Short mmCIF file of C-alpha atoms in Angstrom, two decimals:
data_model
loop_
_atom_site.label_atom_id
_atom_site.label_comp_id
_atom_site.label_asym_id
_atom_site.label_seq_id
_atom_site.Cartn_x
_atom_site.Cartn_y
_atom_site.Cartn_z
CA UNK E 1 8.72 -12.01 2.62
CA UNK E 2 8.75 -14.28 -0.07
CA UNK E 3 8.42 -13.92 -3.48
CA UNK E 4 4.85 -14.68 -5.32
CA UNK E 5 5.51 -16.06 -9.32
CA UNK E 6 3.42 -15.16 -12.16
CA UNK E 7 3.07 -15.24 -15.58
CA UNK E 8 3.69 -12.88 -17.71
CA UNK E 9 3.44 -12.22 -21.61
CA UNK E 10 5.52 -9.69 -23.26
CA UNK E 11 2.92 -7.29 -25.60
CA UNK E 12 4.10 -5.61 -28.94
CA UNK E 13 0.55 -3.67 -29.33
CA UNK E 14 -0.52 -0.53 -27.56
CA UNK E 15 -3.44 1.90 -26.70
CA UNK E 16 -6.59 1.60 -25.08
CA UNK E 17 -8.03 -0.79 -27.82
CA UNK E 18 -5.13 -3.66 -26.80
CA UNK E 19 -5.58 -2.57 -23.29
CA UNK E 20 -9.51 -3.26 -23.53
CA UNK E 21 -8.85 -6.54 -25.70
CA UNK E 22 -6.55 -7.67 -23.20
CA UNK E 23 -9.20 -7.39 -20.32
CA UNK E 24 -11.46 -8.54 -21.67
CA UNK E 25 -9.30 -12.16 -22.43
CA UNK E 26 -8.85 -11.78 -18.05
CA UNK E 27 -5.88 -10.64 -18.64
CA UNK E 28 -4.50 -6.80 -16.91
CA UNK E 29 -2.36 -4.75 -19.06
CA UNK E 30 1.20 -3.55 -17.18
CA UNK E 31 4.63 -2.25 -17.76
CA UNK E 32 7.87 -3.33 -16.28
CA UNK E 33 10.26 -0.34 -15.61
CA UNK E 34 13.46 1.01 -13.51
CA UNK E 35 17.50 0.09 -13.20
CA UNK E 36 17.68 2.45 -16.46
CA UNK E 37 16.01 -0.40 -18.68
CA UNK E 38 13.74 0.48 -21.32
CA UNK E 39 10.15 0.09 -20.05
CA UNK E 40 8.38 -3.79 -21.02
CA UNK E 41 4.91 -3.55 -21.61
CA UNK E 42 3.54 -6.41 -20.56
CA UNK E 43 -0.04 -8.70 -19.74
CA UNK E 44 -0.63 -10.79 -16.44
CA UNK E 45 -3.31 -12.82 -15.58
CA UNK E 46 -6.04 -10.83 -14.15
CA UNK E 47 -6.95 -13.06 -11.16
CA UNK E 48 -3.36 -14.38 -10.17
CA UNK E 49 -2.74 -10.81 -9.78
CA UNK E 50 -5.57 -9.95 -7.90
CA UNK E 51 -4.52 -12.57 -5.56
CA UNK E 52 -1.49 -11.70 -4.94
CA UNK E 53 -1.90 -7.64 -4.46
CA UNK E 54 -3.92 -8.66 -1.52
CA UNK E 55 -0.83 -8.53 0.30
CA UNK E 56 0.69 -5.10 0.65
CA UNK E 57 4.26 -4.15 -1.07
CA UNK E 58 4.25 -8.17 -2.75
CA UNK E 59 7.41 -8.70 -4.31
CA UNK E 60 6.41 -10.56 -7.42
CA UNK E 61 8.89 -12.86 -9.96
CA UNK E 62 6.82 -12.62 -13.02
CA UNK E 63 8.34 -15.04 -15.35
CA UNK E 64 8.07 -13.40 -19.08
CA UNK E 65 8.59 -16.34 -20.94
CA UNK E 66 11.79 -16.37 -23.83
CA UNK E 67 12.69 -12.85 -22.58
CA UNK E 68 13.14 -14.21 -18.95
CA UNK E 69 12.23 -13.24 -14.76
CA UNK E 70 11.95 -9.65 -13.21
CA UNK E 71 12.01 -9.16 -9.96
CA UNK E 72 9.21 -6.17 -9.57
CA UNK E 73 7.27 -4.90 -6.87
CA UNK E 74 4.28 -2.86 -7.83
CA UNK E 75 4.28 0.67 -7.77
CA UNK E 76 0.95 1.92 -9.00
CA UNK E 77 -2.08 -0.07 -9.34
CA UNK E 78 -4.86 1.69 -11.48
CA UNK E 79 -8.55 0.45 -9.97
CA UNK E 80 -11.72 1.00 -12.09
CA UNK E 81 -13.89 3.27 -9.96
CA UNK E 82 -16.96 1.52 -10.06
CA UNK E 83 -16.37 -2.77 -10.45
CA UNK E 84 -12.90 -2.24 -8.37
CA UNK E 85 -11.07 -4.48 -10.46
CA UNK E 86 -7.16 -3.84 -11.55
CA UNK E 87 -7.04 -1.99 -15.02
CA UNK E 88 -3.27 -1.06 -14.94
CA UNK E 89 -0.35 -1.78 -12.72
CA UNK E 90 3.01 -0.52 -13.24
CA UNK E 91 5.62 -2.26 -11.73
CA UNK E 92 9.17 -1.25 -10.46
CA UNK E 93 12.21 -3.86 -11.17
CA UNK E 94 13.78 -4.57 -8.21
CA UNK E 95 17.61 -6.44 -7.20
CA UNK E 96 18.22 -8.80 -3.72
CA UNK E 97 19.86 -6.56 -1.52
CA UNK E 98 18.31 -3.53 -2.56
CA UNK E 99 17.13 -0.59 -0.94
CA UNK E 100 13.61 0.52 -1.66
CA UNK E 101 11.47 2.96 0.03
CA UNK E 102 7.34 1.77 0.43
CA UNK E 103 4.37 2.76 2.74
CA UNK E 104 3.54 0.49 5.56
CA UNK E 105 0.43 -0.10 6.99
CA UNK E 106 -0.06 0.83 10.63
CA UNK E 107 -1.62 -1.12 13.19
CA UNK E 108 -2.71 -0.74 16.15
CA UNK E 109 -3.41 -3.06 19.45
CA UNK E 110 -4.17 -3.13 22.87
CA UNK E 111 -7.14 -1.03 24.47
CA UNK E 112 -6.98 2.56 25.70
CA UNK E 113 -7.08 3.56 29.53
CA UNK E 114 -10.74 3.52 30.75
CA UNK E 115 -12.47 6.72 30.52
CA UNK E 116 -14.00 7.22 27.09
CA UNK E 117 -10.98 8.65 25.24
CA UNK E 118 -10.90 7.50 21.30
CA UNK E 119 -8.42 7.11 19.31
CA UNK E 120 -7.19 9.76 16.20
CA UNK E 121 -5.48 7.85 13.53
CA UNK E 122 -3.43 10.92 12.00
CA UNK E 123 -1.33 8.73 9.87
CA UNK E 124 -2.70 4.72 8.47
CA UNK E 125 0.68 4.43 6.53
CA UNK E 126 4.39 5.19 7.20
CA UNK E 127 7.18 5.18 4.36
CA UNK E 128 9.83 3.18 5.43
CA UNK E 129 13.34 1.79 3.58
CA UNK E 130 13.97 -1.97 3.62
CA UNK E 131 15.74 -4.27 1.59
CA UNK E 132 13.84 -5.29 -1.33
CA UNK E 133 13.07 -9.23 -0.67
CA UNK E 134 12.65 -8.08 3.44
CA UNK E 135 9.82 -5.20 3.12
CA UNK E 136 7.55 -5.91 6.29
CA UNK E 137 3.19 -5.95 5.53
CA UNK E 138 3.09 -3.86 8.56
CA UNK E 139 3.79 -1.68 11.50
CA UNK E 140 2.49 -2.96 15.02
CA UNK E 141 2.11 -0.53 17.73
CA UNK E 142 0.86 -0.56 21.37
CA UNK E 143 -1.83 1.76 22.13
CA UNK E 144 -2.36 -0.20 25.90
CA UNK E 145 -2.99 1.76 28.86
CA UNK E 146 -2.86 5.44 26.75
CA UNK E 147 -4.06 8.64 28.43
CA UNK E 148 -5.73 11.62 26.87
CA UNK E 149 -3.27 13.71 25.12
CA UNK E 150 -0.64 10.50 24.32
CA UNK E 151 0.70 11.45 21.13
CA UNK E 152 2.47 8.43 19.50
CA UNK E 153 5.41 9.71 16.69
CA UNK E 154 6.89 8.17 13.86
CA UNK E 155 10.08 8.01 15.89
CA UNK E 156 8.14 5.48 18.36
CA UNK E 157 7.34 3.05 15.87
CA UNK E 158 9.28 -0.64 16.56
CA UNK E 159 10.09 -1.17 13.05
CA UNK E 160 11.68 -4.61 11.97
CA UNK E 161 15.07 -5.27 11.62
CA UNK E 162 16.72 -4.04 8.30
CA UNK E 163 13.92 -1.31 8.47
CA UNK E 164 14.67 2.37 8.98
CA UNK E 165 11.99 5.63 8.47
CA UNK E 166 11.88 7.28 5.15
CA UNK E 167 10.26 10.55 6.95
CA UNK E 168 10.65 12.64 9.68
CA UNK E 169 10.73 10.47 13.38
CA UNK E 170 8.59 14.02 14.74
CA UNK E 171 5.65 13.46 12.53
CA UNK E 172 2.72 12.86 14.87
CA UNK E 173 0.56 9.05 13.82
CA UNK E 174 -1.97 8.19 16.33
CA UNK E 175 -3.13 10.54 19.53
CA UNK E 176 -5.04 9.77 22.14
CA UNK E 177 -8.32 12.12 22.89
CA UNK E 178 -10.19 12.60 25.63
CA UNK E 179 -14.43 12.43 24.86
CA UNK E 180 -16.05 16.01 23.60
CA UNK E 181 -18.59 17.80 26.61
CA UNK E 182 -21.90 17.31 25.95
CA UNK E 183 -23.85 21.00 26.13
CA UNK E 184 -26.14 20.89 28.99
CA UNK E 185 -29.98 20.67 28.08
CA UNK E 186 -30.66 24.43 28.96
CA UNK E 187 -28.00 26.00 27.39
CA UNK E 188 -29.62 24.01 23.94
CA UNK E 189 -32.82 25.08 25.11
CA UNK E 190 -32.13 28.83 25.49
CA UNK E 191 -30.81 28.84 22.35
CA UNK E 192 -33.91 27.17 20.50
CA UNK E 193 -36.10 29.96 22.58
CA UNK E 194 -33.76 33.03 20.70
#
């Protein structure tokens, strides 16, 4: 995966007045924390950012200016509840070659044997460990030619190289169900009659 650059300006003033200020100059109010460095509160452009979270676990280079380049990925991303734009992200500093655990979407493809059986998604995400500058978008797995009662376990999964699980292999993700028996009609009629 390669690395997305942004801007980013260091910010000396705090609280939910600066925070609103700096939204309302486009701008989305974050802090820059981990390797036992004191946290950097900081202020990216609000659309660059927007972009580039569109892609899951992004490993971002946000260049800060005089005080230099992390290397973050973002680890919480606050959403207002009603416009769905980014109000807060806080971002996790991050070295090549390191080790860092993130949730992976899972996807699925192929079709299901014939007969009428659906698909249970028990799990959409898996946590996973990769190497920081390697963390894969997602998880690909063949549902093709399933029966009712396939169960398909996190110890299935055909992760990508570098990439191990970061939870148990016997947690169940997708099964394989057959269709529910309709009631016949005068079993639902008697009971209308009662």
């Amino acid at each position: 995966m390669s690395e997305v650059k942004l801007s980013a300006k260091i910010r000396d003033t705090f609280g939910k007045g600066s925070a609103r200020q700096a939204r309302r100059d486009a701008l989305t109010p974050g802090v820059i924390y981990g390797h036992g460095t004191d946290p950097k509160h900081v202020n990216v452009d609000a659309h660059a950012l927007q972009l580039a979270l569109r892609t899951p676990n992004v490993l971002l280079s946000l260049d800060l200016g005089d005080a230099g380049t992390e290397l973050v990925i973002p680890k919480a991303v606050q959403k207002h509840p009603l416009k769905r734009s980014i109000s807060h992200v806080d971002f996790l500093i991050v070295k090549k070659g390191e080790k860092v655990t993130v949730d992976v979407a899972i996807v699925t493809e192929g079709e299901l044997a014939a007969g009428g059986n659906m698909l249970e998604t028990l799990q959409n995400t898996i946590s996973v460990e990769a190497e920081a500058t390697h963390i894969p978008t997602e998880v690909t797995v063949s549902i093709a030619g399933l029966e009712a009662g396939a169960t398909i376990h996190a110890s299935d999964l055909v992760l990508p190289a570098g990439t191990t699980l970061a939870v148990d292999g016997d947690i169940a993700v997708l099964q394989v169900v057959a269709p529910q028996a309709e009631e016949p009609a005068a079993e639902a009629a008697e009971g209308e009659e009662a």
